[in-house]
Amino acid sequence: MNKNSSAKERVAELTALINDHNYRYYILSDPLISDFDFDQLMNELIGLEKDYPELLESDSPTQRVGGEITKNFETVKHVYPMLSLGNTYSEDELREFHERVVKSIPDEKVEYVCELKFDGVAIGIQYENGRFKRAVTRGDGIQGDDVSTNVKTIRSLPLRLKDGNYPEQFEIRGEIILPRATFERINEERIDIGETPFANPRNSASGTLKLQDSGEVAKRKLDCFLYALYGENLPFPSHEEGLKAASSWGFKISNDRKVCQSIEEVFAFINYWEKKRPELPFDIDGVVIKVNSIAQQNELGFTAKSPRWAISFKYKAESGSSQLLSVDYQVGRTGAITPVANLSPVPLAGTIVKRATLHNEDQIVKLDLHVDDTVFVEKGGEIIPKITGVDLSKRKANSKKWNSSTNVRSVILS
Ligand code: IVH
């Protein structure tokens, strides 16, 4: 065997090994080897690809670390239009949706799949012969941006599918998210270097996806949950079976979903996750309810904008009011200042909130904040509660405008 063909074999072997370890680590959360041993494999592959550039493939696991700079993302047309979903905040409207569905498919039992509604950025990812081909943002639903180089940095996303009966060509759609812990770390860093922090994990995921330097994207550690398959003549009779197959090919499909036999079960799922929501490591903004049977989905069809077989039930952003006690000025290493309000404790979305961000001095001016004001606090998609307004009906007569130079309680240096 010559040197070249043994290098080729070793590259293939390392690629398969690394892909498998990635899967165990990022999807099963059950790693078999240490980070050190993983890095050894990766370094060996990087070395071989350097010595034999002809062996470097675009879906090699080494390509996840990024480095490519994209000046302008290419606009591409979606193979399947990227529609959105009808949404509701009300139980009655959800019952109406159910009644419409049942009416359109008389004499048949209807099952629903309930899924979490991930609060991130929609993405469509095309695969060909089991390999990542390209990833496109929603854009206007007809065409979006090719953000492949950035999406390839997502470790939980397979660049090569595990052996299985996958279609030659298909698209899988999902939501790119940034876990809350990562979002907080990024914001701390931004404050430190004097940049404006992101308002919530969704904005930071969307900002990250549009970065020109994929090396930077790789450092941000985006994640991606997949929830829909598109292709010609897909062989799955139900949505649930499609998801199970996609999971067996190596995609990250949330297990926090349920096939429901009745609308009451759907409500139970919604209520369960409304309570559990604060315990998730990422943000959700509701639940998506989909008719399970593909034949029934086809029967129901689409309106101009969205499918008739699915709806999202959105959770209300939890808000409350509380009294402003004082404001701390947090100063980052580089001097960026973030005013943070101390509040009388208020229960919101499962936690007791005592502090909320005022973002920056401009925000204090915009809110026309006064000393001792009663303020509205909101904890929606974002983990850091924010002050969204002032309850003017509770403002004390002759209260004084908030003055950052005289009302400072403390300056916290981080
Ligand atoms: S299904 C035909 N499932 O919410 C539409 N969407 O408001 C198929 N989303 O466009 C979408 N989690 O960006 C679906 N489990 C989930 C989802 C989900 C989040 C997003 C997605 C969608 C938007 C609709």
Short mmCIF file of C-alpha atoms and ligand atoms in Angstrom, two decimals:
data_model
loop_
_atom_site.label_atom_id
_atom_site.label_comp_id
_atom_site.label_asym_id
_atom_site.label_seq_id
_atom_site.Cartn_x
_atom_site.Cartn_y
_atom_site.Cartn_z
CA MET A 1 0.00 0.00 0.00
CA ASN A 2 1.48 3.38 -0.85
CA LYS A 3 1.70 6.25 1.60
CA ASN A 4 -1.10 8.15 -0.05
CA SER A 5 -3.68 5.43 0.14
CA SER A 6 -2.91 4.69 3.77
CA ALA A 7 -3.30 8.41 4.51
CA LYS A 8 -6.62 8.29 2.73
CA GLU A 9 -7.75 5.37 4.84
CA ARG A 10 -6.61 7.02 8.06
CA VAL A 11 -8.43 10.25 7.13
CA ALA A 12 -11.63 8.28 6.58
CA GLU A 13 -11.12 6.40 9.83
CA LEU A 14 -10.41 9.54 11.85
CA THR A 15 -13.37 11.33 10.27
CA ALA A 16 -15.74 8.52 11.26
CA LEU A 17 -14.26 8.31 14.76
CA ILE A 18 -14.45 12.04 15.39
CA ASN A 19 -17.99 12.25 14.01
CA ASP A 20 -19.02 9.46 16.32
CA HIS A 21 -17.38 11.03 19.37
CA ASN A 22 -19.01 14.34 18.48
CA TYR A 23 -22.39 12.62 18.35
CA ARG A 24 -21.84 10.95 21.71
CA TYR A 25 -20.73 14.20 23.28
CA TYR A 26 -23.14 16.71 21.79
CA ILE A 27 -26.26 14.64 21.27
CA LEU A 28 -26.16 11.75 23.68
CA SER A 29 -24.21 13.70 26.35
CA ASP A 30 -22.38 10.44 26.91
CA PRO A 31 -18.75 10.84 25.83
CA LEU A 32 -16.51 7.80 25.57
CA ILE A 33 -13.16 9.54 25.55
CA SER A 34 -11.55 12.52 27.29
CA ASP A 35 -11.32 15.95 25.70
CA PHE A 36 -7.58 15.40 25.52
CA ASP A 37 -7.94 12.18 23.52
CA PHE A 38 -10.50 13.84 21.30
CA ASP A 39 -8.10 16.69 20.59
CA GLN A 40 -5.37 14.17 19.72
CA LEU A 41 -7.60 12.62 17.06
CA MET A 42 -8.52 16.04 15.73
CA ASN A 43 -4.89 17.15 15.59
CA GLU A 44 -3.92 14.01 13.73
CA LEU A 45 -6.64 14.68 11.16
CA ILE A 46 -5.65 18.34 10.83
CA GLY A 47 -2.05 17.22 10.26
CA LEU A 48 -2.99 14.71 7.58
CA GLU A 49 -5.22 17.16 5.77
CA LYS A 50 -2.36 19.64 5.77
CA ASP A 51 0.09 17.11 4.35
CA TYR A 52 -2.44 15.79 1.82
CA PRO A 53 -4.66 18.77 0.91
CA GLU A 54 -6.37 16.65 -1.75
CA LEU A 55 -7.87 14.60 1.09
CA LEU A 56 -9.55 17.58 2.74
CA GLU A 57 -13.31 17.48 2.25
CA SER A 58 -15.70 20.32 2.91
CA ASP A 59 -17.63 18.23 5.45
CA SER A 60 -14.55 17.15 7.40
CA PRO A 61 -14.96 17.64 11.16
CA THR A 62 -11.91 19.92 11.03
CA GLN A 63 -14.02 22.40 9.11
CA ARG A 64 -16.15 23.08 12.17
CA VAL A 65 -13.57 25.33 13.81
CA GLY A 66 -14.31 27.96 11.23
CA GLY A 67 -11.85 30.49 9.94
CA GLU A 68 -13.51 31.23 6.65
CA ILE A 69 -14.54 34.83 6.15
CA THR A 70 -17.76 35.51 4.27
CA LYS A 71 -18.06 39.08 3.03
CA ASN A 72 -21.58 38.77 1.69
CA PHE A 73 -23.82 35.81 2.25
CA GLU A 74 -25.13 34.52 -1.03
CA THR A 75 -28.89 34.79 -1.47
CA VAL A 76 -30.47 31.50 -2.46
CA LYS A 77 -33.99 30.46 -3.25
CA HIS A 78 -35.61 27.96 -0.91
CA VAL A 79 -36.47 24.63 -2.49
CA TYR A 80 -39.57 24.58 -0.27
CA PRO A 81 -40.91 27.98 0.80
CA MET A 82 -40.20 28.62 4.45
CA LEU A 83 -43.61 29.38 5.86
CA SER A 84 -44.41 30.49 9.32
CA LEU A 85 -47.08 29.29 11.74
CA GLY A 86 -50.35 30.74 12.88
CA ASN A 87 -50.11 31.52 16.54
CA THR A 88 -52.35 32.05 19.50
CA TYR A 89 -52.10 32.91 23.16
CA SER A 90 -55.57 31.69 23.98
CA GLU A 91 -57.00 28.34 24.99
CA ASP A 92 -60.27 29.11 23.19
CA GLU A 93 -58.49 29.78 19.90
CA LEU A 94 -56.59 26.54 20.25
CA ARG A 95 -59.90 24.72 20.72
CA GLU A 96 -61.16 26.45 17.57
CA PHE A 97 -58.08 25.26 15.69
CA HIS A 98 -58.83 21.72 16.88
CA GLU A 99 -62.46 22.00 15.80
CA ARG A 100 -61.42 23.19 12.32
CA VAL A 101 -59.03 20.25 12.01
CA VAL A 102 -61.62 17.70 13.13
CA LYS A 103 -64.22 19.18 10.80
CA SER A 104 -61.90 18.94 7.81
CA ILE A 105 -61.10 15.30 8.45
CA PRO A 106 -64.40 13.81 9.52
CA ASP A 107 -64.60 10.21 10.74
CA GLU A 108 -60.89 9.99 11.41
CA LYS A 109 -58.98 10.07 14.62
CA VAL A 110 -56.59 13.01 14.87
CA GLU A 111 -53.30 12.77 16.73
CA TYR A 112 -51.12 15.78 17.46
CA VAL A 113 -47.42 16.02 18.10
CA CYS A 114 -46.62 18.70 20.65
CA GLU A 115 -43.14 20.18 20.55
CA LEU A 116 -41.37 22.99 22.28
CA LYS A 117 -41.28 26.22 20.35
CA PHE A 118 -37.59 27.03 20.43
CA ASP A 119 -36.90 30.72 20.58
CA GLY A 120 -34.11 31.07 18.06
CA VAL A 121 -33.45 31.56 14.38
CA ALA A 122 -35.10 29.35 11.76
CA ILE A 123 -32.76 27.44 9.45
CA GLY A 124 -33.17 25.05 6.53
CA ILE A 125 -30.33 22.59 5.99
CA GLN A 126 -29.98 20.57 2.82
CA TYR A 127 -28.32 17.15 2.72
CA GLU A 128 -27.23 15.19 -0.30
CA ASN A 129 -26.12 11.56 -0.13
CA GLY A 130 -25.89 11.83 3.62
CA ARG A 131 -23.68 14.90 3.58
CA PHE A 132 -24.28 18.48 4.65
CA LYS A 133 -24.82 20.55 1.54
CA ARG A 134 -25.96 23.98 2.62
CA ALA A 135 -27.79 25.93 5.27
CA VAL A 136 -30.12 28.79 4.44
CA THR A 137 -31.82 31.32 6.73
CA ARG A 138 -35.52 32.04 6.40
CA GLY A 139 -35.05 35.45 4.79
CA ASP A 140 -38.41 36.42 3.33
CA GLY A 141 -39.56 32.80 3.18
CA ILE A 142 -38.90 32.57 -0.56
CA GLN A 143 -35.17 33.19 -0.44
CA GLY A 144 -32.65 33.43 2.35
CA ASP A 145 -28.93 33.73 3.05
CA ASP A 146 -26.52 30.84 2.61
CA VAL A 147 -24.89 30.72 6.04
CA SER A 148 -23.30 27.28 5.57
CA THR A 149 -19.84 28.18 6.86
CA ASN A 150 -21.30 29.46 10.11
CA VAL A 151 -23.79 26.63 10.55
CA LYS A 152 -21.06 24.04 10.04
CA THR A 153 -19.50 25.19 13.32
CA ILE A 154 -22.48 23.79 15.25
CA ARG A 155 -21.08 20.65 16.82
CA SER A 156 -24.38 18.91 17.38
CA LEU A 157 -25.21 19.14 13.69
CA PRO A 158 -24.00 16.12 11.69
CA LEU A 159 -21.94 16.95 8.61
CA ARG A 160 -22.15 13.31 7.60
CA LEU A 161 -25.15 11.25 8.56
CA LYS A 162 -24.93 8.03 10.47
CA ASP A 163 -25.62 4.95 8.39
CA GLY A 164 -29.28 4.62 7.77
CA ASN A 165 -31.99 4.77 5.30
CA TYR A 166 -31.89 8.46 4.60
CA PRO A 167 -33.25 9.89 1.34
CA GLU A 168 -30.66 10.88 -1.23
CA GLN A 169 -31.80 14.47 -1.04
CA PHE A 170 -33.76 16.18 1.67
CA GLU A 171 -33.95 19.30 3.75
CA ILE A 172 -34.26 19.41 7.49
CA ARG A 173 -35.47 22.50 9.29
CA GLY A 174 -34.98 23.63 12.78
CA GLU A 175 -34.04 26.43 15.06
CA ILE A 176 -30.58 27.68 15.87
CA ILE A 177 -30.37 28.67 19.48
CA LEU A 178 -27.85 29.91 21.97
CA PRO A 179 -28.14 28.26 25.39
CA ARG A 180 -28.71 30.80 28.16
CA ALA A 181 -25.41 30.11 29.89
CA THR A 182 -23.50 30.84 26.68
CA PHE A 183 -25.58 33.95 26.09
CA GLU A 184 -24.66 35.23 29.54
CA ARG A 185 -20.98 34.53 28.99
CA ILE A 186 -21.04 36.37 25.66
CA ASN A 187 -22.77 39.35 27.23
CA GLU A 188 -20.25 39.55 30.04
CA GLU A 189 -17.50 39.61 27.45
CA ARG A 190 -19.31 42.28 25.45
CA ILE A 191 -19.77 44.48 28.48
CA ASP A 192 -16.09 44.02 29.28
CA ILE A 193 -14.98 45.24 25.88
CA GLY A 194 -17.43 48.12 25.88
CA GLU A 195 -19.92 46.65 23.41
CA THR A 196 -23.69 46.76 23.92
CA PRO A 197 -24.92 43.47 25.39
CA PHE A 198 -27.46 41.44 23.39
CA ALA A 199 -31.03 41.79 24.65
CA ASN A 200 -31.76 38.05 24.67
CA PRO A 201 -30.41 34.70 23.49
CA ARG A 202 -32.42 34.85 20.26
CA ASN A 203 -30.85 38.16 19.22
CA SER A 204 -27.43 36.86 20.07
CA ALA A 205 -28.02 33.69 18.04
CA SER A 206 -29.19 35.73 15.08
CA GLY A 207 -26.28 38.20 15.41
CA THR A 208 -23.84 35.31 15.64
CA LEU A 209 -25.21 33.60 12.55
CA LYS A 210 -24.50 36.72 10.52
CA LEU A 211 -20.90 37.18 11.64
CA GLN A 212 -18.46 37.25 8.77
CA ASP A 213 -15.76 35.34 10.61
CA SER A 214 -16.80 31.73 11.12
CA GLY A 215 -13.91 31.33 13.61
CA GLU A 216 -15.75 33.77 15.87
CA VAL A 217 -18.99 31.86 15.31
CA ALA A 218 -17.32 28.61 16.36
CA LYS A 219 -16.32 30.20 19.67
CA ARG A 220 -19.89 31.23 20.41
CA LYS A 221 -21.13 27.66 20.56
CA LEU A 222 -24.50 27.81 18.85
CA ASP A 223 -26.76 24.79 19.04
CA CYS A 224 -29.56 23.56 16.79
CA PHE A 225 -32.77 21.60 17.33
CA LEU A 226 -34.35 20.10 14.21
CA TYR A 227 -38.09 19.64 13.83
CA ALA A 228 -39.20 19.14 10.23
CA LEU A 229 -38.22 17.11 7.17
CA TYR A 230 -38.85 18.17 3.57
CA GLY A 231 -38.25 16.14 0.42
CA GLU A 232 -39.85 14.38 -2.51
CA ASN A 233 -41.83 11.29 -1.53
CA LEU A 234 -40.48 10.95 1.98
CA PRO A 235 -41.48 7.49 3.22
CA PHE A 236 -42.84 8.48 6.64
CA PRO A 237 -46.56 8.13 7.35
CA SER A 238 -46.36 10.45 10.33
CA HIS A 239 -44.42 13.46 11.56
CA GLU A 240 -43.32 11.50 14.63
CA GLU A 241 -41.85 8.73 12.51
CA GLY A 242 -39.95 11.27 10.45
CA LEU A 243 -38.49 12.75 13.63
CA LYS A 244 -37.50 9.32 14.92
CA ALA A 245 -35.74 8.52 11.63
CA ALA A 246 -33.96 11.90 11.64
CA SER A 247 -32.81 11.21 15.17
CA SER A 248 -31.38 7.86 14.07
CA TRP A 249 -29.43 9.61 11.28
CA GLY A 250 -27.70 11.71 13.95
CA PHE A 251 -29.78 14.87 14.19
CA LYS A 252 -30.56 16.55 17.47
CA ILE A 253 -34.29 16.13 17.94
CA SER A 254 -35.71 17.19 21.27
CA ASN A 255 -37.17 14.39 23.35
CA ASP A 256 -39.36 16.95 25.07
CA ARG A 257 -42.21 16.24 22.70
CA LYS A 258 -45.34 14.15 22.90
CA VAL A 259 -47.80 12.43 20.61
CA CYS A 260 -51.20 13.44 22.00
CA GLN A 261 -54.45 11.61 21.41
CA SER A 262 -56.72 14.46 22.45
CA ILE A 263 -56.80 18.24 22.75
CA GLU A 264 -56.89 17.78 26.55
CA GLU A 265 -53.52 16.04 26.36
CA VAL A 266 -52.27 18.97 24.30
CA PHE A 267 -53.33 21.38 27.05
CA ALA A 268 -51.62 19.22 29.66
CA PHE A 269 -48.38 19.41 27.64
CA ILE A 270 -48.70 23.20 27.34
CA ASN A 271 -49.32 23.62 31.06
CA TYR A 272 -46.53 21.26 32.02
CA TRP A 273 -43.95 23.17 29.98
CA GLU A 274 -45.20 26.55 31.08
CA LYS A 275 -44.15 25.57 34.62
CA LYS A 276 -40.99 23.71 33.62
CA ARG A 277 -39.81 26.35 31.21
CA PRO A 278 -37.44 28.15 33.61
CA GLU A 279 -35.58 24.87 34.17
CA LEU A 280 -34.65 24.43 30.51
CA PRO A 281 -31.10 25.53 29.63
CA PHE A 282 -32.47 27.47 26.62
CA ASP A 283 -35.42 29.73 25.87
CA ILE A 284 -38.74 28.61 24.48
CA ASP A 285 -41.60 30.95 23.74
CA GLY A 286 -44.40 28.43 23.47
CA VAL A 287 -45.44 25.05 22.16
CA VAL A 288 -46.00 23.98 18.54
CA ILE A 289 -48.90 21.65 17.86
CA LYS A 290 -48.80 19.61 14.64
CA VAL A 291 -51.20 17.08 13.17
CA ASN A 292 -49.21 13.83 13.25
CA SER A 293 -50.49 12.01 10.16
CA ILE A 294 -48.88 13.20 6.91
CA ALA A 295 -51.96 12.12 4.94
CA GLN A 296 -54.10 14.32 7.19
CA GLN A 297 -51.59 17.16 6.86
CA ASN A 298 -51.92 16.93 3.08
CA GLU A 299 -55.68 16.88 3.40
CA LEU A 300 -55.63 20.06 5.48
CA GLY A 301 -53.11 21.87 3.29
CA PHE A 302 -52.01 25.48 3.62
CA THR A 303 -53.36 28.99 3.69
CA ALA A 304 -51.32 31.61 1.80
CA LYS A 305 -49.05 32.01 4.79
CA SER A 306 -49.07 28.92 6.96
CA PRO A 307 -50.10 25.30 7.26
CA ARG A 308 -53.64 24.50 8.42
CA TRP A 309 -52.28 21.46 10.23
CA ALA A 310 -50.14 23.26 12.77
CA ILE A 311 -50.35 26.15 15.19
CA SER A 312 -48.16 27.62 17.86
CA PHE A 313 -49.38 28.36 21.32
CA LYS A 314 -47.28 31.18 22.72
CA TYR A 315 -46.60 31.76 26.38
CA LYS A 316 -47.16 35.27 27.59
CA ALA A 317 -44.03 37.15 28.51
CA GLU A 318 -44.36 37.25 32.25
CA SER A 319 -44.46 40.72 33.64
CA GLY A 320 -45.12 42.28 36.96
CA SER A 321 -44.54 45.51 38.77
CA SER A 322 -42.18 46.31 41.56
CA GLN A 323 -40.70 49.24 43.40
CA LEU A 324 -37.37 50.66 42.38
CA LEU A 325 -35.06 50.62 45.40
CA SER A 326 -31.75 51.68 43.94
CA VAL A 327 -29.52 51.35 40.91
CA ASP A 328 -26.08 49.76 40.79
CA TYR A 329 -23.70 50.78 38.07
CA GLN A 330 -21.78 47.79 36.89
CA VAL A 331 -18.55 48.76 35.28
CA GLY A 332 -16.88 46.33 32.94
CA ARG A 333 -13.10 46.03 32.65
CA THR A 334 -13.05 48.44 29.74
CA GLY A 335 -15.33 50.95 31.34
CA ALA A 336 -18.69 50.04 29.78
CA ILE A 337 -21.38 50.86 32.31
CA THR A 338 -24.59 48.90 32.74
CA PRO A 339 -27.17 50.28 35.17
CA VAL A 340 -28.91 47.47 37.06
CA ALA A 341 -31.98 48.24 39.18
CA ASN A 342 -32.50 46.72 42.62
CA LEU A 343 -36.18 46.04 43.10
CA SER A 344 -38.53 44.94 45.81
CA PRO A 345 -38.78 41.16 45.21
CA VAL A 346 -41.38 40.15 42.62
CA PRO A 347 -42.22 36.56 41.51
CA LEU A 348 -41.86 36.15 37.74
CA ALA A 349 -41.78 33.02 35.55
CA GLY A 350 -40.98 30.74 38.44
CA THR A 351 -38.25 32.82 40.11
CA ILE A 352 -38.11 35.76 42.48
CA VAL A 353 -36.75 38.76 40.67
CA LYS A 354 -34.83 41.35 42.69
CA ARG A 355 -32.73 42.90 39.98
CA ALA A 356 -33.43 43.97 36.43
CA THR A 357 -31.33 45.57 33.77
CA LEU A 358 -31.82 49.13 32.62
CA HIS A 359 -29.39 48.43 29.74
CA ASN A 360 -27.78 51.89 29.58
CA GLU A 361 -28.11 55.52 30.51
CA ASP A 362 -30.20 56.26 27.41
CA GLN A 363 -32.78 53.77 28.59
CA ILE A 364 -33.06 55.57 31.96
CA VAL A 365 -33.70 58.81 30.09
CA LYS A 366 -36.19 57.13 27.73
CA LEU A 367 -38.12 55.67 30.64
CA ASP A 368 -38.03 59.06 32.37
CA LEU A 369 -37.21 57.16 35.53
CA HIS A 370 -37.92 58.88 38.87
CA VAL A 371 -36.69 58.02 42.36
CA ASP A 372 -39.02 55.51 44.10
CA ASP A 373 -40.90 54.76 40.87
CA THR A 374 -42.99 51.62 40.52
CA VAL A 375 -41.68 49.93 37.41
CA PHE A 376 -42.88 47.17 35.08
CA VAL A 377 -40.52 44.23 34.94
CA GLU A 378 -40.63 41.65 32.21
CA LYS A 379 -39.09 38.26 31.88
CA GLY A 380 -39.86 36.99 28.44
CA GLY A 381 -37.48 35.19 26.14
CA GLU A 382 -34.63 36.73 28.02
CA ILE A 383 -33.14 35.36 31.17
CA ILE A 384 -32.12 38.76 32.54
CA PRO A 385 -35.33 40.53 33.48
CA LYS A 386 -35.70 44.01 32.12
CA ILE A 387 -37.55 47.14 33.07
CA THR A 388 -39.99 47.93 30.33
CA GLY A 389 -41.84 50.92 31.73
CA VAL A 390 -42.98 53.02 34.66
CA ASP A 391 -46.38 52.77 36.31
CA LEU A 392 -47.17 56.47 36.24
CA SER A 393 -50.36 55.97 38.25
CA LYS A 394 -48.18 55.05 41.21
CA ARG A 395 -45.65 57.86 40.86
CA LYS A 396 -45.51 59.96 43.99
CA ALA A 397 -46.27 63.64 43.64
CA ASN A 398 -43.12 65.77 43.56
CA SER A 399 -40.86 62.76 43.10
CA LYS A 400 -37.52 63.63 41.57
CA LYS A 401 -36.12 62.55 38.26
CA TRP A 402 -33.54 59.82 38.51
CA ASN A 403 -30.12 61.39 38.36
CA SER A 404 -27.27 59.03 37.72
CA SER A 405 -24.64 61.30 39.26
CA THR A 406 -26.44 61.97 42.54
CA ASN A 407 -28.55 58.84 43.02
CA VAL A 408 -25.75 56.30 42.66
CA ARG A 409 -25.84 53.72 45.40
CA SER A 410 -22.88 51.69 44.39
CA VAL A 411 -20.49 51.09 41.59
CA ILE A 412 -19.59 47.48 41.08
CA LEU A 413 -16.35 46.79 39.30
CA SER A 414 -16.25 43.48 37.57
S1 IVH B 1 -42.60 23.93 12.66
C1 IVH B 1 -44.52 25.32 8.43
N1 IVH B 1 -41.68 23.44 15.07
O1 IVH B 1 -41.45 29.08 15.07
C2 IVH B 1 -43.85 25.82 9.65
N2 IVH B 1 -41.41 25.64 14.19
O2 IVH B 1 -43.72 30.88 14.46
C3 IVH B 1 -43.04 24.75 10.28
N3 IVH B 1 -40.20 27.16 15.68
O3 IVH B 1 -41.11 29.25 11.59
C4 IVH B 1 -42.46 25.20 11.55
N4 IVH B 1 -39.86 25.72 17.30
O4 IVH B 1 -38.93 29.24 13.14
C5 IVH B 1 -41.84 24.38 14.10
N5 IVH B 1 -40.87 22.85 17.17
C6 IVH B 1 -41.03 23.76 16.21
C7 IVH B 1 -40.55 25.08 16.33
C8 IVH B 1 -40.77 25.99 15.29
C9 IVH B 1 -39.65 26.96 16.89
C10 IVH B 1 -40.20 28.45 14.95
C11 IVH B 1 -39.94 28.32 13.47
C12 IVH B 1 -41.23 28.71 12.85
C13 IVH B 1 -41.77 29.67 13.84
C14 IVH B 1 -43.26 29.82 13.70
#
